[in-house]
mmCIF file of C-alpha atoms and ligand atoms in Angstrom:
data_model
loop_
_atom_site.group_PDB
_atom_site.id
_atom_site.type_symbol
_atom_site.label_atom_id
_atom_site.label_comp_id
_atom_site.label_asym_id
_atom_site.label_seq_id
_atom_site.Cartn_x
_atom_site.Cartn_y
_atom_site.Cartn_z
ATOM 1 C CA MET A 26 -6.503 193.142 20.613
ATOM 2 C CA LYS A 27 -4.958 190.906 17.884
ATOM 3 C CA ILE A 28 -3.879 192.826 14.916
ATOM 4 C CA VAL A 29 -2.800 191.203 11.468
ATOM 5 C CA ILE A 30 -1.236 193.164 8.698
ATOM 6 C CA ASP A 31 -0.785 191.274 5.365
ATOM 7 C CA LYS A 32 -1.348 191.017 1.719
ATOM 8 C CA ARG A 33 -5.171 191.733 0.923
ATOM 9 C CA ASP A 34 -5.449 188.019 -0.439
ATOM 10 C CA ASN A 35 -3.912 186.674 2.653
ATOM 11 C CA ILE A 36 -6.254 188.590 5.005
ATOM 12 C CA LEU A 37 -9.315 187.740 3.081
ATOM 13 C CA GLN A 38 -8.254 183.991 3.479
ATOM 14 C CA GLN A 39 -7.508 184.593 7.157
ATOM 15 C CA ALA A 40 -11.008 186.109 7.709
ATOM 16 C CA ALA A 41 -12.805 183.403 5.807
ATOM 17 C CA LYS A 42 -10.877 180.850 8.149
ATOM 18 C CA LEU A 43 -11.699 182.619 11.274
ATOM 19 C CA ILE A 44 -15.457 182.555 10.200
ATOM 20 C CA SER A 45 -15.409 178.887 9.237
ATOM 21 C CA ASP A 46 -13.582 177.969 12.179
ATOM 22 C CA THR A 47 -16.362 179.411 14.559
ATOM 23 C CA VAL A 48 -18.905 177.687 12.620
ATOM 24 C CA SER A 49 -17.029 174.413 12.792
ATOM 25 C CA ALA A 50 -16.522 174.763 16.353
ATOM 26 C CA LYS A 51 -20.123 175.723 17.058
ATOM 27 C CA PRO A 52 -22.557 174.617 14.032
ATOM 28 C CA ASP A 53 -25.866 176.421 15.454
ATOM 29 C CA CYS A 54 -24.089 179.895 16.630
ATOM 30 C CA ALA A 55 -25.359 183.171 15.820
ATOM 31 C CA ILE A 56 -23.155 185.391 13.695
ATOM 32 C CA ALA A 57 -23.673 189.071 13.159
ATOM 33 C CA PHE A 58 -22.611 190.155 9.599
ATOM 34 C CA ALA A 59 -22.177 193.753 8.338
ATOM 35 C CA ALA A 60 -22.530 194.732 4.802
ATOM 36 C CA GLY A 61 -20.084 196.976 2.768
ATOM 37 C CA GLU A 62 -17.387 196.767 -0.038
ATOM 38 C CA THR A 63 -14.740 195.516 2.384
ATOM 39 C CA LEU A 64 -16.796 192.658 3.523
ATOM 40 C CA LYS A 65 -18.171 191.900 0.142
ATOM 41 C CA GLN A 66 -14.520 190.736 -0.795
ATOM 42 C CA VAL A 67 -14.412 188.606 2.592
ATOM 43 C CA TYR A 68 -17.963 186.843 1.632
ATOM 44 C CA SER A 69 -16.640 186.429 -1.923
ATOM 45 C CA GLU A 70 -13.655 184.431 -0.502
ATOM 46 C CA LEU A 71 -15.871 182.454 2.153
ATOM 47 C CA THR A 72 -18.388 181.318 -0.564
ATOM 48 C CA LYS A 73 -15.684 180.331 -2.989
ATOM 49 C CA ASN A 74 -14.883 176.987 -1.367
ATOM 50 C CA PRO A 75 -16.741 176.730 1.801
ATOM 51 C CA THR A 76 -15.045 174.062 4.063
ATOM 52 C CA VAL A 77 -17.890 173.570 6.638
ATOM 53 C CA SER A 78 -21.770 173.589 6.700
ATOM 54 C CA PHE A 79 -23.313 176.913 7.490
ATOM 55 C CA SER A 80 -26.783 175.336 7.408
ATOM 56 C CA GLY A 81 -27.241 175.416 11.122
ATOM 57 C CA CYS A 82 -25.970 178.996 11.764
ATOM 58 C CA LYS A 83 -28.117 182.075 12.704
ATOM 59 C CA ALA A 84 -27.272 185.225 10.559
ATOM 60 C CA PHE A 85 -28.051 188.596 12.216
ATOM 61 C CA ASN A 86 -27.495 191.597 9.991
ATOM 62 C CA VAL A 87 -25.789 194.419 11.963
ATOM 63 C CA THR A 88 -27.784 196.973 9.809
ATOM 64 C CA GLU A 89 -30.497 197.945 7.696
ATOM 65 C CA TYR A 90 -31.550 201.174 5.896
ATOM 66 C CA VAL A 91 -34.973 202.400 7.070
ATOM 67 C CA GLY A 92 -37.186 202.134 4.071
ATOM 68 C CA LEU A 93 -34.996 199.616 2.182
ATOM 69 C CA GLU A 94 -35.938 196.416 4.044
ATOM 70 C CA ASN A 95 -37.259 194.901 0.827
ATOM 71 C CA ASP A 96 -35.117 196.784 -1.469
ATOM 72 C CA LYS A 97 -32.298 195.337 -3.791
ATOM 73 C CA ASN A 98 -30.182 198.229 -2.382
ATOM 74 C CA GLY A 99 -30.807 197.145 1.185
ATOM 75 C CA CYS A 100 -28.136 195.371 3.559
ATOM 76 C CA ALA A 101 -30.310 192.337 3.912
ATOM 77 C CA SER A 102 -30.688 191.860 0.019
ATOM 78 C CA GLU A 103 -26.993 192.551 -0.321
ATOM 79 C CA LEU A 104 -26.043 189.857 2.285
ATOM 80 C CA TYR A 105 -28.584 187.241 1.054
ATOM 81 C CA GLU A 106 -27.234 187.524 -2.702
ATOM 82 C CA GLU A 107 -23.486 187.690 -1.527
ATOM 83 C CA LEU A 108 -23.612 185.119 1.509
ATOM 84 C CA TYR A 109 -26.732 183.382 2.790
ATOM 85 C CA SER A 110 -28.037 182.120 -0.292
ATOM 86 C CA LYS A 111 -24.553 180.910 -1.549
ATOM 87 C CA LEU A 112 -23.939 179.316 2.136
ATOM 88 C CA GLY A 113 -27.523 177.838 2.618
ATOM 89 C CA ILE A 114 -27.986 179.866 5.786
ATOM 90 C CA SER A 115 -31.845 179.986 6.082
ATOM 91 C CA GLU A 116 -32.312 181.666 9.626
ATOM 92 C CA ILE A 117 -31.839 185.258 8.698
ATOM 93 C CA HIS A 118 -32.774 188.213 11.255
ATOM 94 C CA THR A 119 -32.857 191.812 10.176
ATOM 95 C CA PRO A 120 -33.616 194.866 12.231
ATOM 96 C CA ASN A 121 -36.785 196.548 11.081
ATOM 97 C CA ALA A 122 -39.381 198.701 12.175
ATOM 98 C CA GLU A 123 -41.308 195.847 13.965
ATOM 99 C CA ASN A 124 -38.448 194.279 15.550
ATOM 100 C CA PHE A 125 -35.656 196.754 16.258
ATOM 101 C CA GLU A 126 -36.505 197.530 19.936
ATOM 102 C CA SER A 127 -36.447 193.786 20.518
ATOM 103 C CA TYR A 128 -33.643 192.717 18.316
ATOM 104 C CA ASP A 129 -31.191 192.353 21.152
ATOM 105 C CA ASP A 130 -33.622 190.164 22.817
ATOM 106 C CA GLU A 131 -33.875 188.149 19.751
ATOM 107 C CA ILE A 132 -29.928 187.600 20.026
ATOM 108 C CA ALA A 133 -29.825 186.712 23.348
ATOM 109 C CA ALA A 134 -32.703 184.139 22.615
ATOM 110 C CA ALA A 135 -30.263 182.681 19.890
ATOM 111 C CA GLY A 136 -27.542 182.375 22.467
ATOM 112 C CA GLY A 137 -25.790 185.805 21.868
ATOM 113 C CA ILE A 138 -23.588 186.682 18.933
ATOM 114 C CA GLU A 139 -20.540 184.147 18.784
ATOM 115 C CA LEU A 140 -18.840 186.385 16.423
ATOM 116 C CA ALA A 141 -19.376 189.563 14.783
ATOM 117 C CA VAL A 142 -18.000 190.390 11.242
ATOM 118 C CA LEU A 143 -17.322 194.230 10.942
ATOM 119 C CA GLY A 144 -16.003 196.825 8.494
ATOM 120 C CA ILE A 145 -15.383 200.312 9.536
ATOM 121 C CA GLY A 146 -16.520 203.607 7.919
ATOM 122 C CA THR A 147 -13.894 206.382 7.605
ATOM 123 C CA ASN A 148 -15.489 208.455 10.230
ATOM 124 C CA GLY A 149 -14.881 205.514 12.769
ATOM 125 C CA HIS A 150 -18.497 204.053 12.573
ATOM 126 C CA ILE A 151 -19.252 200.463 13.077
ATOM 127 C CA GLY A 152 -22.572 199.368 11.982
ATOM 128 C CA PHE A 153 -24.012 202.563 11.839
ATOM 129 C CA ASN A 154 -22.935 203.742 15.231
ATOM 130 C CA GLU A 155 -21.831 206.861 14.242
ATOM 131 C CA PRO A 156 -19.426 209.440 16.294
ATOM 132 C CA ALA A 157 -21.479 210.632 19.418
ATOM 133 C CA THR A 158 -23.277 207.361 19.744
ATOM 134 C CA LEU A 159 -23.621 206.490 23.427
ATOM 135 C CA PHE A 160 -21.486 203.349 24.564
ATOM 136 C CA ASP A 161 -24.496 201.768 26.106
ATOM 137 C CA THR A 162 -26.757 201.621 22.958
ATOM 138 C CA HIS A 163 -28.781 198.544 21.862
ATOM 139 C CA THR A 164 -30.188 198.104 18.379
ATOM 140 C CA HIS A 165 -31.526 201.606 17.389
ATOM 141 C CA ILE A 166 -32.491 204.012 14.652
ATOM 142 C CA ALA A 167 -29.314 205.910 13.751
ATOM 143 C CA LYS A 168 -29.276 209.131 11.617
ATOM 144 C CA LEU A 169 -26.664 208.926 8.726
ATOM 145 C CA THR A 170 -23.996 211.562 8.937
ATOM 146 C CA ASP A 171 -22.968 213.655 5.908
ATOM 147 C CA LYS A 172 -19.727 211.750 5.827
ATOM 148 C CA THR A 173 -21.447 208.384 5.961
ATOM 149 C CA LYS A 174 -23.812 209.544 3.323
ATOM 150 C CA ALA A 175 -20.865 210.753 0.839
ATOM 151 C CA MET A 176 -19.334 207.040 1.626
ATOM 152 C CA LYS A 177 -22.352 205.391 0.353
ATOM 153 C CA ALA A 178 -23.177 207.800 -2.465
ATOM 154 C CA GLU A 179 -21.822 205.468 -5.310
ATOM 155 C CA HIS A 180 -23.644 202.728 -3.918
ATOM 156 C CA PHE A 181 -26.931 204.486 -4.191
ATOM 157 C CA GLY A 182 -25.997 206.551 -7.633
ATOM 158 C CA GLY A 183 -25.765 209.788 -5.955
ATOM 159 C CA VAL A 184 -25.765 211.229 -2.380
ATOM 160 C CA ASP A 185 -29.205 212.287 -2.488
ATOM 161 C CA ASN A 186 -30.500 208.802 -2.866
ATOM 162 C CA VAL A 187 -28.624 207.851 0.281
ATOM 163 C CA PRO A 188 -31.352 207.073 2.981
ATOM 164 C CA VAL A 189 -31.105 209.367 6.070
ATOM 165 C CA GLU A 190 -31.457 206.788 8.813
ATOM 166 C CA ALA A 191 -30.737 203.277 9.520
ATOM 167 C CA TYR A 192 -31.529 200.648 12.020
ATOM 168 C CA THR A 193 -28.304 199.252 13.452
ATOM 169 C CA MET A 194 -26.914 197.011 16.329
ATOM 170 C CA GLY A 195 -25.556 199.489 19.068
ATOM 171 C CA LEU A 196 -22.231 199.757 20.429
ATOM 172 C CA LYS A 197 -23.511 197.572 23.443
ATOM 173 C CA THR A 198 -24.775 194.924 21.193
ATOM 174 C CA LEU A 199 -21.495 194.676 19.036
ATOM 175 C CA CYS A 200 -19.347 194.798 21.994
ATOM 176 C CA SER A 201 -21.353 192.023 23.758
ATOM 177 C CA ALA A 202 -20.286 189.564 20.773
ATOM 178 C CA LYS A 203 -18.121 186.946 22.210
ATOM 179 C CA ASN A 204 -15.605 187.460 19.458
ATOM 180 C CA VAL A 205 -15.159 190.236 16.840
ATOM 181 C CA ILE A 206 -13.384 190.491 13.710
ATOM 182 C CA LEU A 207 -12.992 193.883 11.785
ATOM 183 C CA CYS A 208 -11.636 194.098 8.432
ATOM 184 C CA ALA A 209 -10.320 197.396 6.810
ATOM 185 C CA PHE A 210 -8.571 197.655 3.464
ATOM 186 C CA GLY A 211 -6.968 200.496 1.509
ATOM 187 C CA GLU A 212 -5.194 203.821 2.365
ATOM 188 C CA GLU A 213 -8.553 205.769 3.027
ATOM 189 C CA LYS A 214 -8.894 203.697 6.306
ATOM 190 C CA ALA A 215 -5.516 204.168 7.421
ATOM 191 C CA ASP A 216 -6.167 207.265 9.800
ATOM 192 C CA VAL A 217 -9.415 205.684 11.173
ATOM 193 C CA VAL A 218 -7.524 202.417 11.913
ATOM 194 C CA TYR A 219 -4.632 204.315 13.773
ATOM 195 C CA ASN A 220 -7.349 206.036 15.848
ATOM 196 C CA LEU A 221 -9.240 202.493 16.444
ATOM 197 C CA VAL A 222 -6.102 201.118 17.840
ATOM 198 C CA TYR A 223 -4.372 204.304 19.576
ATOM 199 C CA GLY A 224 -7.206 206.823 19.920
ATOM 200 C CA LYS A 225 -8.924 207.537 23.201
ATOM 201 C CA THR A 226 -11.961 205.339 23.840
ATOM 202 C CA SER A 227 -14.257 208.397 23.196
ATOM 203 C CA THR A 228 -17.311 208.467 21.677
ATOM 204 C CA TYR A 229 -15.769 210.366 18.686
ATOM 205 C CA ILE A 230 -14.387 207.299 17.323
ATOM 206 C CA PRO A 231 -17.141 204.766 18.206
ATOM 207 C CA ALA A 232 -14.832 201.724 16.871
ATOM 208 C CA ALA A 233 -12.224 202.580 19.606
ATOM 209 C CA MET A 234 -14.589 200.857 22.052
ATOM 210 C CA LEU A 235 -13.233 197.675 20.573
ATOM 211 C CA GLN A 236 -9.903 198.505 22.170
ATOM 212 C CA MET A 237 -11.618 196.948 25.351
ATOM 213 C CA HIS A 238 -12.919 193.871 23.814
ATOM 214 C CA MET A 239 -11.240 190.683 25.195
ATOM 215 C CA ASN A 240 -11.652 188.697 21.715
ATOM 216 C CA MET A 241 -10.904 191.357 18.983
ATOM 217 C CA THR A 242 -9.126 190.577 15.808
ATOM 218 C CA LEU A 243 -8.278 193.512 13.509
ATOM 219 C CA LEU A 244 -7.409 192.262 9.851
ATOM 220 C CA LEU A 245 -5.862 194.756 7.695
ATOM 221 C CA ASP A 246 -4.365 194.911 4.308
ATOM 222 C CA GLU A 247 -0.768 196.718 4.154
ATOM 223 C CA ALA A 248 -2.195 200.091 3.179
ATOM 224 C CA ALA A 249 -4.983 200.064 5.884
ATOM 225 C CA GLY A 250 -2.285 199.106 8.498
ATOM 226 C CA ALA A 251 0.408 201.808 7.173
ATOM 227 C CA LYS A 252 0.242 203.993 10.033
ATOM 228 C CA LEU A 253 0.606 201.512 12.784
ATOM 229 C CA ASP A 254 4.049 200.729 14.132
HETATM 230 C C1 GLP B 323 -21.309 200.734 6.157
HETATM 231 C C2 GLP B 323 -21.746 199.732 7.055
HETATM 232 C C3 GLP B 323 -20.576 199.355 7.945
HETATM 233 C C4 GLP B 323 -19.489 199.117 7.252
HETATM 234 C C5 GLP B 323 -19.071 200.250 6.475
HETATM 235 C C6 GLP B 323 -17.610 200.016 5.713
HETATM 236 O O1 GLP B 323 -21.247 201.813 6.680
HETATM 237 N N1 GLP B 323 -22.693 199.907 7.801
HETATM 238 O O2 GLP B 323 -21.057 198.104 8.849
HETATM 239 O O3 GLP B 323 -18.544 198.595 8.114
HETATM 240 O O4 GLP B 323 -20.077 200.472 5.447
HETATM 241 O O5 GLP B 323 -17.791 200.044 4.484
HETATM 242 P P1 GLP B 323 -16.920 199.715 3.351
HETATM 243 O O6 GLP B 323 -16.296 198.430 3.358
HETATM 244 O O7 GLP B 323 -17.964 199.795 1.960
HETATM 245 O O8 GLP B 323 -15.926 200.898 3.330
#
């Protein structure tokens, strides 16, 4: 695993460059994009001054809340607003009730995920693969934990408004991506980042599965990386 710890602005630029370089090398590649506040900052940097054309690239949303497929609070709307509309990406795939069981086949038909762009939950989730998710999961419906719902409460204007379930690429789906970048910012992510890097690869910290990934880059600001040696 390659680990980069730097000032947040530098990390944002590095993340944007890694994404752009991937598309530059393979303009028709499939990229898995996760949602969340951390990646919002990456997408803002990426869309500020794009250096390559993204129009041939195929976007695969990592997650979507059950019932919010067409809602402004859903991941698809968020990613469309922040990213796809600004970069001119028109081929967009979202897991939903109709396709979630065949979503991994859609990914395979697109040539596999060239790059997965991920964040991490404070409980170690990637996508919505919560603790105790099995290692060999494909895209599925996940029940959100109380910790995840609490983390998302602000976004939904209260914990009671947070959906209880979400479609998510599975751990196997994400770990099958040829390249992975995972971004984490802020002090509240420092413990989980430590566990991602040094923890046992148990289902307790799903993100720790990425320790075994051959092309994994962890991009941290100084606060999120503070507990690493
Ligand atoms: C959600 C997403 C994850 C993301 C996580 C981090 O739970 N499903 O893919 O990694 O949020 O969120 P944030 O960046 O807002 O802390």
